[in-house]
Coordinates of C-alpha atoms in Angstrom, one line a residue:
M258 CA 128.2 49.8 121.5
R259 CA 126.2 48.5 124.4
P260 CA 123.5 50.6 126.1
T261 CA 123.9 51.7 129.6
I262 CA 121.2 52.0 132.3
F263 CA 120.3 55.5 133.5
K264 CA 117.7 56.6 136.0
F265 CA 117.0 60.3 136.2
I266 CA 114.4 62.8 137.1
H267 CA 114.7 66.4 136.0
S268 CA 113.7 69.3 138.1
A269 CA 112.5 72.8 136.9
F270 CA 114.5 74.5 139.6
F271 CA 117.9 75.2 138.1
G272 CA 119.3 71.7 138.1
L273 CA 117.8 70.4 141.4
L274 CA 117.6 66.6 141.1
L275 CA 115.0 64.6 143.0
V276 CA 115.9 60.9 142.8
F277 CA 112.8 59.1 144.0
S278 CA 112.7 55.7 145.6
C279 CA 110.1 53.9 147.7
P280 CA 111.4 52.0 150.7
G281 CA 110.6 48.3 151.3
A282 CA 109.0 46.0 148.9
S283 CA 107.9 48.7 146.5
L284 CA 111.5 49.3 145.4
A285 CA 111.5 46.1 143.4
Q286 CA 108.6 47.3 141.4
E287 CA 110.3 50.3 140.0
E288 CA 111.5 50.0 136.5
E289 CA 114.8 51.6 135.4
K290 CA 114.6 53.7 132.3
T291 CA 117.5 53.2 129.8
Y292 CA 118.6 55.0 126.8
D293 CA 120.1 53.4 123.7
I294 CA 123.2 55.5 122.9
S295 CA 126.2 55.0 120.7
L296 CA 129.6 56.5 121.3
E297 CA 130.9 57.7 117.9
K298 CA 133.8 60.1 118.1
T299 CA 132.9 63.2 116.2
A300 CA 135.2 65.4 114.1
E301 CA 135.2 68.0 116.9
I302 CA 138.7 68.5 118.2
E303 CA 137.9 68.8 121.9
K304 CA 135.8 65.6 122.1
D305 CA 137.4 62.2 122.9
I306 CA 136.5 58.8 124.2
H307 CA 137.8 57.6 127.6
K308 CA 137.7 54.3 129.4
V309 CA 136.3 54.6 132.9
D310 CA 136.1 51.3 134.8
D311 CA 133.9 49.1 132.6
K312 CA 132.5 51.9 130.5
K313 CA 133.4 54.1 127.6
V314 CA 132.7 57.7 128.0
L315 CA 132.4 60.3 125.3
T316 CA 133.8 63.5 126.8
E317 CA 134.4 67.2 126.0
T318 CA 137.2 69.3 127.4
L319 CA 136.3 72.8 128.4
T320 CA 138.2 75.8 129.8
I321 CA 136.6 77.3 132.9
Q322 CA 135.4 80.8 132.3
K323 CA 134.9 83.6 134.9
G324 CA 131.7 83.1 136.8
E325 CA 131.4 79.4 136.0
W326 CA 131.2 76.5 138.3
V327 CA 130.8 72.8 137.7
W328 CA 127.1 72.5 138.5
K329 CA 126.4 75.5 136.2
I330 CA 128.3 73.8 133.3
L331 CA 126.5 70.5 133.8
R332 CA 123.2 72.2 133.8
E333 CA 123.9 74.3 130.7
K334 CA 125.1 71.2 128.9
G335 CA 121.8 69.5 129.8
L336 CA 123.6 66.8 131.8
L337 CA 121.5 67.3 134.9
K338 CA 118.5 66.3 132.9
D339 CA 117.9 62.6 132.3
R340 CA 121.1 61.3 134.0
N341 CA 121.9 59.1 137.0
L342 CA 123.5 61.6 139.3
A343 CA 125.8 59.2 141.1
E344 CA 127.1 57.7 137.8
L345 CA 127.7 61.2 136.4
L346 CA 129.6 62.4 139.4
S347 CA 131.7 59.3 139.6
A348 CA 132.8 59.6 136.0
L349 CA 133.4 63.3 136.4
K350 CA 135.7 62.8 139.4
K351 CA 137.6 59.9 137.7
L352 CA 138.2 62.0 134.6
N353 CA 139.5 64.9 136.6
K354 CA 141.7 63.3 139.2
S355 CA 144.0 66.3 139.4
F356 CA 141.1 68.4 140.9
Q357 CA 141.1 68.1 144.7
N358 CA 137.6 69.6 144.8
L359 CA 135.4 69.9 141.7
D360 CA 133.4 72.7 143.3
L361 CA 136.5 74.9 143.7
V362 CA 137.5 75.6 140.1
H363 CA 139.2 78.7 138.7
P364 CA 139.1 80.5 135.4
G365 CA 141.6 79.0 132.9
Q366 CA 141.4 75.5 134.3
K367 CA 140.6 72.7 131.9
I368 CA 137.9 70.2 132.8
I369 CA 136.8 67.0 131.1
I370 CA 133.0 66.7 131.0
P371 CA 131.3 63.3 130.4
L372 CA 128.7 63.6 127.7
K373 CA 127.7 60.0 127.1
I374 CA 128.4 56.8 129.0
A375 CA 128.2 53.3 127.6
P376 CA 129.3 49.9 128.9
I377 CA 132.2 48.0 127.3
A378 CA 131.4 44.5 126.1
G379 CA 131.7 42.2 129.1
G380 CA 130.8 44.9 131.6
L381 CA 127.0 45.2 132.1
A382 CA 124.6 42.7 130.6
P383 CA 124.6 42.8 126.8
A384 CA 121.7 44.5 125.2
S385 CA 120.5 41.3 123.5
S386 CA 119.9 39.7 126.9
L387 CA 117.6 42.4 128.0
P388 CA 114.0 42.4 126.9
E389 CA 113.2 45.6 125.0
K390 CA 109.9 47.4 125.0
V391 CA 109.5 50.8 123.3
I392 CA 107.4 53.2 125.4
P393 CA 104.8 55.2 123.5
I394 CA 104.7 58.9 124.2
T395 CA 101.4 58.6 126.1
A396 CA 103.1 56.4 128.7
L397 CA 105.1 59.5 129.8
K398 CA 102.4 60.3 132.2
D399 CA 103.8 57.6 134.5
L400 CA 107.3 59.0 134.2
N401 CA 108.9 62.3 135.3
L402 CA 107.1 65.6 135.2
E403 CA 108.6 69.1 135.3
N404 CA 106.7 72.0 136.9
Y405 CA 107.3 75.0 134.6
S406 CA 106.3 78.6 135.3
V407 CA 105.3 80.2 132.0
K408 CA 107.2 83.3 131.0
P409 CA 106.1 86.1 128.6
G410 CA 106.3 85.0 125.0
D411 CA 106.2 81.3 125.8
S412 CA 104.1 78.8 123.9
L413 CA 103.6 75.1 124.6
S414 CA 105.1 74.0 121.3
M415 CA 108.1 76.3 121.7
L416 CA 108.7 75.0 125.2
A417 CA 108.4 71.4 124.3
K418 CA 110.6 71.6 121.3
G419 CA 113.2 73.8 122.9
R420 CA 113.5 71.7 126.1
Y421 CA 113.1 68.2 124.8
D422 CA 113.7 68.4 121.0
I423 CA 110.5 66.5 120.2
P424 CA 110.0 65.3 116.6
P425 CA 107.1 67.2 114.9
K426 CA 105.1 64.0 114.4
D427 CA 105.1 63.3 118.1
M428 CA 104.7 66.9 119.1
Y429 CA 101.4 67.6 117.4
K430 CA 99.9 64.1 117.4
E431 CA 100.6 63.0 121.0
Y432 CA 102.7 65.3 123.2
L433 CA 100.4 68.4 123.3
E434 CA 97.4 66.2 123.9
L435 CA 99.2 64.6 126.8
V436 CA 100.0 68.0 128.2
K437 CA 96.3 69.0 128.0
K438 CA 95.4 65.8 130.0
L439 CA 98.0 66.5 132.7
N440 CA 96.8 70.1 132.9
P441 CA 93.0 70.2 132.9
S442 CA 93.0 74.0 133.1
I443 CA 94.5 74.2 129.6
K444 CA 91.7 74.0 127.1
D445 CA 93.8 75.4 124.1
P446 CA 97.5 74.6 123.9
N447 CA 98.0 77.9 122.3
L448 CA 96.6 79.8 125.2
I449 CA 98.9 79.9 128.2
Y450 CA 99.8 83.0 130.1
P451 CA 102.8 84.3 132.2
G452 CA 102.9 83.0 135.8
Q453 CA 100.9 79.9 135.0
I454 CA 102.4 76.7 136.4
I455 CA 102.1 73.8 134.0
K456 CA 103.2 70.2 134.2
L457 CA 105.5 69.1 131.3
P458 CA 106.2 65.4 130.8
I459 CA 109.9 64.9 130.2
Y460 CA 110.2 63.5 126.8
S461 CA 112.9 61.1 125.4
P462 CA 112.7 58.1 123.1
E463 CA 113.4 55.6 125.9
I464 CA 113.7 51.8 125.9
V465 CA 112.6 50.1 129.1
R466 CA 115.0 47.4 130.3
K467 CA 115.3 45.3 133.4
P468 CA 114.5 46.9 136.8
I469 CA 117.2 47.9 139.2
V470 CA 116.6 48.2 142.9
P471 CA 118.2 51.4 144.1
K472 CA 120.0 51.5 147.4
V473 CA 118.2 53.2 150.3
S474 CA 120.3 55.6 152.3
E475 CA 119.9 55.6 156.0
K476 CA 121.3 59.1 156.5
L477 CA 120.7 62.7 155.7
E478 CA 124.2 63.8 154.8
V479 CA 126.1 66.6 153.3
K480 CA 128.5 65.1 150.8
G481 CA 131.8 67.0 150.6
Q482 CA 131.3 68.3 154.1
D483 CA 132.7 66.9 157.3
K484 CA 129.4 66.2 159.2
A485 CA 126.4 64.0 158.7
V486 CA 123.0 64.0 160.4
S487 CA 121.3 60.7 161.3
K488 CA 117.9 60.0 159.9
S489 CA 115.0 60.6 162.2
Q490 CA 113.8 57.5 164.0
K491 CA 110.3 58.6 164.8
P492 CA 108.0 60.5 162.4
S493 CA 106.3 63.6 163.6
P494 CA 102.7 63.0 164.6
V495 CA 101.5 66.0 162.6
G496 CA 103.2 64.9 159.4
H497 CA 100.1 63.1 158.0
D498 CA 97.8 66.1 158.9
L499 CA 100.1 68.6 157.2
A500 CA 100.2 66.4 154.1
M501 CA 96.4 66.2 154.0
I502 CA 96.0 70.0 154.4
F503 CA 98.5 71.1 151.9
T504 CA 97.2 68.6 149.3
E505 CA 93.8 70.1 149.9
I506 CA 95.2 73.5 149.3
G507 CA 96.4 72.3 145.9
E508 CA 100.2 72.1 146.6
E509 CA 102.3 69.1 145.8
W510 CA 103.5 67.1 148.8
V511 CA 106.5 64.9 148.1
R512 CA 107.3 62.2 150.7
T513 CA 108.8 59.3 148.6
G514 CA 112.3 58.9 147.2
R515 CA 115.4 61.0 147.7
H516 CA 116.2 64.7 147.2
F517 CA 119.6 65.7 146.0
I518 CA 120.4 69.4 146.5
P519 CA 123.7 70.5 144.9
L520 CA 125.5 73.3 146.7
K521 CA 127.4 76.2 145.1
S522 CA 129.8 76.2 148.0
G523 CA 130.7 72.6 147.4
G524 CA 129.1 69.1 147.7
Q525 CA 125.5 68.2 147.8
I526 CA 122.7 67.6 150.3
D527 CA 121.0 64.2 150.2
L528 CA 117.6 64.1 151.8
E529 CA 115.4 61.1 152.4
A530 CA 111.9 62.3 151.6
K531 CA 110.2 59.9 154.2
S532 CA 111.9 61.9 157.0
F533 CA 112.1 65.3 155.2
P534 CA 109.1 65.8 153.0
I535 CA 109.1 68.7 150.5
I536 CA 106.2 70.9 149.6
N537 CA 106.4 72.1 146.0
L538 CA 104.4 75.3 146.0
R539 CA 102.8 76.7 142.8
N540 CA 104.6 79.9 143.3
G541 CA 108.0 78.1 142.7
L542 CA 109.1 77.8 146.3
R543 CA 110.1 74.5 147.9
V544 CA 109.6 74.0 151.6
I545 CA 111.6 71.3 153.3
L546 CA 109.8 70.0 156.4
D547 CA 112.2 69.1 159.2
L548 CA 109.6 67.1 161.0
N549 CA 111.7 66.3 164.0
N550 CA 113.8 69.5 164.2
K551 CA 117.0 67.6 163.2
V552 CA 118.4 69.8 160.4
P553 CA 121.4 71.9 161.8
E554 CA 121.3 75.7 161.3
R555 CA 124.5 75.3 159.3
M556 CA 122.9 73.0 156.8
E557 CA 119.9 75.4 156.4
K558 CA 122.2 78.2 155.7
L559 CA 124.0 76.1 153.0
I560 CA 120.7 75.4 151.3
G561 CA 119.6 79.1 151.5
S562 CA 122.9 80.4 150.1
S563 CA 122.7 78.0 147.1
W564 CA 119.0 78.2 146.3
G565 CA 116.8 81.2 146.9
N566 CA 113.6 79.2 146.3
Y567 CA 114.2 76.8 149.3
R568 CA 112.8 77.2 152.8
V569 CA 113.2 75.0 155.8
A570 CA 110.4 74.6 158.4
H571 CA 111.6 73.2 161.7
I572 CA 108.9 71.2 163.4
A573 CA 109.5 70.0 167.0
E574 CA 108.6 66.4 167.9
D575 CA 105.9 67.6 170.4
E576 CA 104.6 70.5 168.3
D577 CA 100.9 70.6 167.7
L578 CA 99.2 70.9 164.3
R579 CA 98.1 74.5 164.7
S580 CA 101.6 75.7 165.6
A581 CA 103.3 73.7 162.8
L582 CA 100.8 74.8 160.2
D583 CA 101.2 78.5 161.2
K584 CA 105.0 78.2 161.0
I585 CA 104.9 76.7 157.5
I586 CA 102.3 79.1 156.1
R587 CA 104.4 82.1 157.3
I588 CA 107.4 81.0 155.1
C589 CA 105.4 80.1 152.0
D590 CA 105.4 83.6 150.6
Y591 CA 101.7 83.6 149.7
P592 CA 100.6 87.0 148.3
K593 CA 98.5 87.6 151.5
V594 CA 97.7 85.7 154.7
F595 CA 94.9 87.3 156.6
K596 CA 95.5 87.9 160.3
R597 CA 93.3 86.1 162.8
G598 CA 90.1 88.2 163.1
E599 CA 90.4 89.7 159.6
T600 CA 87.6 88.8 157.3
L601 CA 87.4 88.3 153.6
G602 CA 84.4 90.2 152.3
L603 CA 82.6 89.3 149.0
K604 CA 80.2 91.9 147.8
G605 CA 77.2 91.3 145.6
D606 CA 73.4 90.7 145.9
I607 CA 74.4 88.1 148.5
S608 CA 77.1 89.6 150.8
L609 CA 79.5 87.3 152.4
Q610 CA 81.9 87.8 155.4
I611 CA 84.3 84.9 155.7
A612 CA 86.5 84.4 158.8
G613 CA 88.8 81.4 159.6
D614 CA 92.0 80.3 161.4
W615 CA 93.9 81.1 158.2
I616 CA 92.7 82.8 155.0
I617 CA 95.3 82.6 152.2
R618 CA 95.2 84.5 149.0
L619 CA 96.9 82.3 146.4
S620 CA 98.9 83.4 143.4
Q621 CA 96.7 84.4 140.5
A622 CA 98.2 81.8 138.2
G623 CA 95.8 79.2 137.1
S624 CA 92.5 79.0 135.3
D625 CA 89.5 81.2 136.0
S626 CA 87.9 78.3 137.9
A627 CA 90.8 77.7 140.2
A628 CA 90.6 78.8 143.8
K629 CA 91.9 82.3 144.5
F630 CA 91.5 82.1 148.3
V631 CA 91.8 79.2 150.7
V632 CA 90.2 79.2 154.2
I633 CA 91.5 76.8 156.7
N634 CA 89.8 75.9 160.0
L635 CA 91.0 73.4 162.6
T636 CA 87.9 71.9 164.3
D637 CA 87.3 69.1 166.8
K638 CA 83.5 68.9 166.8
P639 CA 81.3 67.8 163.8
A640 CA 78.8 70.6 164.7
F641 CA 81.5 73.1 164.0
Q642 CA 81.9 72.0 160.4
N643 CA 80.8 74.5 157.8
S644 CA 77.8 73.7 155.7
G645 CA 78.9 71.5 152.8
I646 CA 76.4 73.3 150.6
I647 CA 77.9 76.7 151.4
K648 CA 81.4 75.3 150.7
G649 CA 80.2 74.2 147.3
Y650 CA 78.8 77.7 146.6
L651 CA 82.0 79.4 147.7
K652 CA 84.1 77.1 145.5
G653 CA 82.2 78.5 142.5
L654 CA 83.2 82.0 143.7
G655 CA 86.9 81.0 143.9
V656 CA 87.1 80.4 147.6
K657 CA 88.0 76.9 148.9
V658 CA 87.1 76.2 152.5
I659 CA 89.0 73.4 154.4
D660 CA 87.7 72.2 157.7
Y661 CA 90.2 69.8 159.3
P662 CA 89.8 67.1 160.3
P663 CA 87.1 66.6 157.6
G664 CA 83.6 65.8 158.9
Q665 CA 80.4 64.8 157.3
G666 CA 79.1 68.3 157.1
D667 CA 75.9 68.7 155.1
T668 CA 75.6 65.6 152.9
T669 CA 72.0 66.1 151.8
E670 CA 72.7 68.6 149.1
A671 CA 72.8 65.9 146.4
T672 CA 69.3 64.6 147.1
D673 CA 67.3 67.4 148.6
E674 CA 65.7 70.3 146.7
A675 CA 64.5 73.5 148.2
E676 CA 60.9 74.5 148.2
I677 CA 60.6 77.7 146.2
L678 CA 57.3 79.6 146.3
S679 CA 56.2 82.0 143.6
G680 CA 55.0 85.4 144.6
G681 CA 53.5 85.8 141.2
G682 CA 54.3 88.4 138.5
N683 CA 52.0 91.2 139.8
P684 CA 50.7 92.8 143.0
S685 CA 47.4 90.9 143.0
A686 CA 49.2 87.5 142.8
L687 CA 51.6 88.5 145.5
I688 CA 48.9 89.6 148.0
K689 CA 47.0 86.4 147.3
S690 CA 50.2 84.4 148.2
L691 CA 50.7 86.4 151.4
L692 CA 47.1 85.9 152.5
D693 CA 47.3 82.1 151.8
L694 CA 50.6 81.7 153.7
S695 CA 49.3 83.6 156.7
G696 CA 46.0 81.6 156.7
R697 CA 43.7 84.5 156.2
T698 CA 40.2 83.8 154.6
F699 CA 39.4 86.3 151.8
S700 CA 37.4 87.0 148.7
T701 CA 38.3 88.8 145.5
G702 CA 36.3 91.1 143.3
V703 CA 33.5 91.4 145.8
K704 CA 30.9 94.2 145.3
I705 CA 30.1 95.7 148.7
P706 CA 27.0 98.0 149.2
V707 CA 28.5 100.6 151.5
Y708 CA 25.5 102.9 151.5
Q709 CA 21.9 103.0 150.5
S710 CA 19.3 105.8 151.0
Q711 CA 16.0 105.2 152.8
K712 CA 14.1 105.3 149.5
A713 CA 16.6 103.1 147.9
D714 CA 17.1 105.7 145.2
F715 CA 20.8 106.1 145.9
K716 CA 23.4 103.3 146.5
L717 CA 27.1 103.4 147.0
I718 CA 28.7 100.1 145.8
V719 CA 32.5 99.5 146.0
T720 CA 34.3 96.6 144.3
A721 CA 36.9 95.3 146.7
D722 CA 40.0 93.7 145.1
F723 CA 40.4 91.7 148.4
F724 CA 37.7 91.5 151.1
L725 CA 38.5 89.9 154.4
K726 CA 38.1 90.3 158.2
V727 CA 40.9 92.0 160.2
K728 CA 40.5 92.0 164.0
G729 CA 36.8 91.3 163.6
N730 CA 36.1 94.2 161.2
D731 CA 35.4 94.3 157.5
A732 CA 38.6 95.1 155.6
I733 CA 39.4 95.9 152.0
I734 CA 42.8 95.8 150.2
A735 CA 42.5 98.0 147.1
L736 CA 44.8 98.0 144.2
T737 CA 42.9 100.7 142.4
D738 CA 42.5 104.3 143.5
L739 CA 39.3 104.7 145.5
G740 CA 39.7 108.4 145.9
P741 CA 39.8 110.3 149.2
E742 CA 36.0 110.8 149.4
V743 CA 35.2 107.0 149.0
S744 CA 38.0 106.0 151.5
S745 CA 36.6 108.5 154.0
F746 CA 33.1 107.3 153.5
L747 CA 34.3 103.6 154.0
G748 CA 36.0 104.7 157.2
E749 CA 32.9 106.2 158.6
H750 CA 31.1 102.9 158.0
K751 CA 33.8 100.9 160.0
F752 CA 35.6 99.5 157.0
S753 CA 39.4 99.1 157.3
V754 CA 41.1 100.1 154.0
L755 CA 44.6 99.4 152.7
S756 CA 45.2 101.2 149.4
L757 CA 48.1 99.9 147.3
A758 CA 47.2 101.7 144.1
G759 CA 50.3 102.4 142.0
E760 CA 52.7 100.5 144.3
K761 CA 55.3 98.7 142.3
D762 CA 57.9 97.6 144.9
P763 CA 57.1 94.0 146.0
L764 CA 58.9 94.4 149.4
T765 CA 56.8 97.5 150.2
I766 CA 53.6 95.7 149.2
I767 CA 54.6 92.8 151.6
S768 CA 55.4 95.1 154.5
K769 CA 52.2 97.1 154.2
T770 CA 50.0 94.0 153.7
L771 CA 51.5 92.1 156.6
E772 CA 51.2 95.2 158.9
F773 CA 47.6 95.6 157.8
I774 CA 46.6 92.0 158.6
G775 CA 48.5 92.0 161.9
V776 CA 51.4 89.6 161.0
S777 CA 54.9 90.3 162.6
F778 CA 57.8 90.6 160.1
D779 CA 61.4 91.7 159.8
T780 CA 62.5 93.7 156.8
G781 CA 66.2 92.6 157.1
P782 CA 68.8 92.3 155.7
H783 CA 69.1 88.9 157.3
D784 CA 72.3 87.2 158.4
F785 CA 72.9 83.4 158.3
T786 CA 76.0 81.5 159.5
A787 CA 77.3 78.4 157.9
A788 CA 78.4 76.8 161.2
K789 CA 77.6 76.9 164.8
R790 CA 80.8 78.5 166.1
D791 CA 82.3 81.8 167.2
D792 CA 82.6 84.7 164.8
S793 CA 86.4 84.4 164.6
K794 CA 86.1 81.5 162.1
T795 CA 82.6 81.5 160.5
I796 CA 81.0 82.2 157.2
R797 CA 78.2 84.8 157.4
L798 CA 75.8 85.4 154.6
S799 CA 73.6 88.5 154.4
L800 CA 70.4 88.4 152.3
P801 CA 67.9 91.1 151.4
G802 CA 64.2 90.4 151.9
T803 CA 61.4 90.2 154.5
V804 CA 61.0 87.4 157.0
F805 CA 57.6 86.4 158.5
S806 CA 55.9 83.3 159.8
D807 CA 53.3 81.3 157.9
K808 CA 50.2 79.8 159.5
D809 CA 52.1 76.8 160.8
G810 CA 54.9 78.9 162.4
N811 CA 57.5 78.2 159.7
P812 CA 59.7 81.1 158.7
V813 CA 59.3 82.5 155.2
L814 CA 61.9 84.6 153.4
A815 CA 60.4 86.8 150.8
T816 CA 63.3 88.0 148.6
P817 CA 63.6 89.8 145.2
L818 CA 66.7 87.7 144.5
S819 CA 66.9 84.7 142.2
L820 CA 68.8 82.6 144.8
P821 CA 71.5 80.2 143.6
R822 CA 70.4 76.6 144.2
E823 CA 73.0 76.1 147.0
I824 CA 71.7 79.1 148.9
A825 CA 68.1 78.1 148.5
L826 CA 68.9 74.6 149.7
F827 CA 70.9 75.9 152.6
L828 CA 68.0 78.0 153.8
S829 CA 65.5 75.2 153.2
Q830 CA 67.5 72.8 155.4
R831 CA 67.3 75.4 158.2
G832 CA 63.5 75.4 157.9
Y833 CA 62.9 78.4 155.7
R834 CA 60.3 78.6 153.0
I835 CA 61.4 80.9 150.2
L836 CA 59.0 83.3 148.4
V837 CA 60.5 84.7 145.3
L838 CA 59.4 88.1 144.3
S839 CA 59.5 89.0 140.6
F840 CA 57.2 91.5 138.9
S841 CA 57.2 91.6 135.1

């Protein structure tokens, strides 16, 4: 028997076939995948070999049962996987000429199903004239992929063997490793969980033969129906922007090839992806973008009645990006889309209030490192871009921020480092840092003769932990308890005294010391915004600590937090010096 040429792509969505082709010169570069098959009549009574045109077809005769229709039978037989749809339908119609409409079948009717198709000698080019090249399993990454939503009890090996009947030697040596490469979130093939979307390469022992240039349809048409819709002549101006945004969100944007959507009510819809892109969402939905508002309401209803996971978004030719994006997001069935003005709050040592044009909570499927929220802002000025450093920090918290169109943002985070000052590990070191930063001259461990009798037979000497001048007067900062009598005696002799004996809280020590030496300060908490724009779409950080100015007028944030590198760098780029407080 001679091999026949098949081209097919299998979809995870109940038999939906997406037959991809690229217009223009790229069509000639596509290679047709072929399968070496032989038609040997089996001993099964209901199977037979028929001649259809220049091909031999191995068939099976079935009796239609209640609740069955042709597409369901083809899907259950696995014939919608790895088949050329046009060739399959052509053979099906010719084998069942008595059926006026294959989609209108009734229980009890007998139907002949084509199982395998092979050319008769003299039909297509003989196999010996076609150069053969066996594809290793690792090359499947360039072929067709199936998006599969994991169900309870699934395992990768069970899925692959059950769906593609992979030999054990290929399964464990190559296939599972390829699945891991295509799904970076999978570290262990044995650890997948319900709801997770994984990409499965469609496996078959294929033989590559000569390329075939598929025909390019110029119409969006409903086969089996009495009307056709002309292909759009002018692409929507927002199409490119929508593609960029949804790709950034992490959804799959398909705008090459053809989409075939079989209908339960009869016929199929043939969409050219260039004019009608499809967004494959991770939650299993597919959104058809009608970029020039040309899809009739009747056709939309046909699609919806056949497939519950399809949506159609009608975009007018003059519709702007904001309106189009809002329209699409509303039909994507995301778990939550925050209303304009609602904020996403993240609590912790560093509190965050995030606002945007759209805040989307994504499905929880995916790895722990995957984004759980996406924030989208449409901007027209570079100054309105959120800090790239803060975006990186939020990404680590599971929040992805998209400013569109993308700008330069902050690009210095890779080369700059924040200046981190140490407050020391004890009160004495902290006070020394404060006095140095404020430019105060001081001495430590100074013995001060406070009082001496006339006969010099009595002296009062006080050891000052810190001795300095405050407003022209002698001043002492004491870390040990001087007692009320000594403090009173010092006051009578015009000494200013700050007693910090027993004080353990660094922020309290800072506040009392700065007040004592006459330096203005703000105890916070302190709010910082990641962009210069209105509160309706900004990222606001709230940090605990005390802010004061150093001797050169630079703001200093004294905080007990061990700040993440991104936050420290963000503050540093805004002119802040950071004093870290940590007492052992």
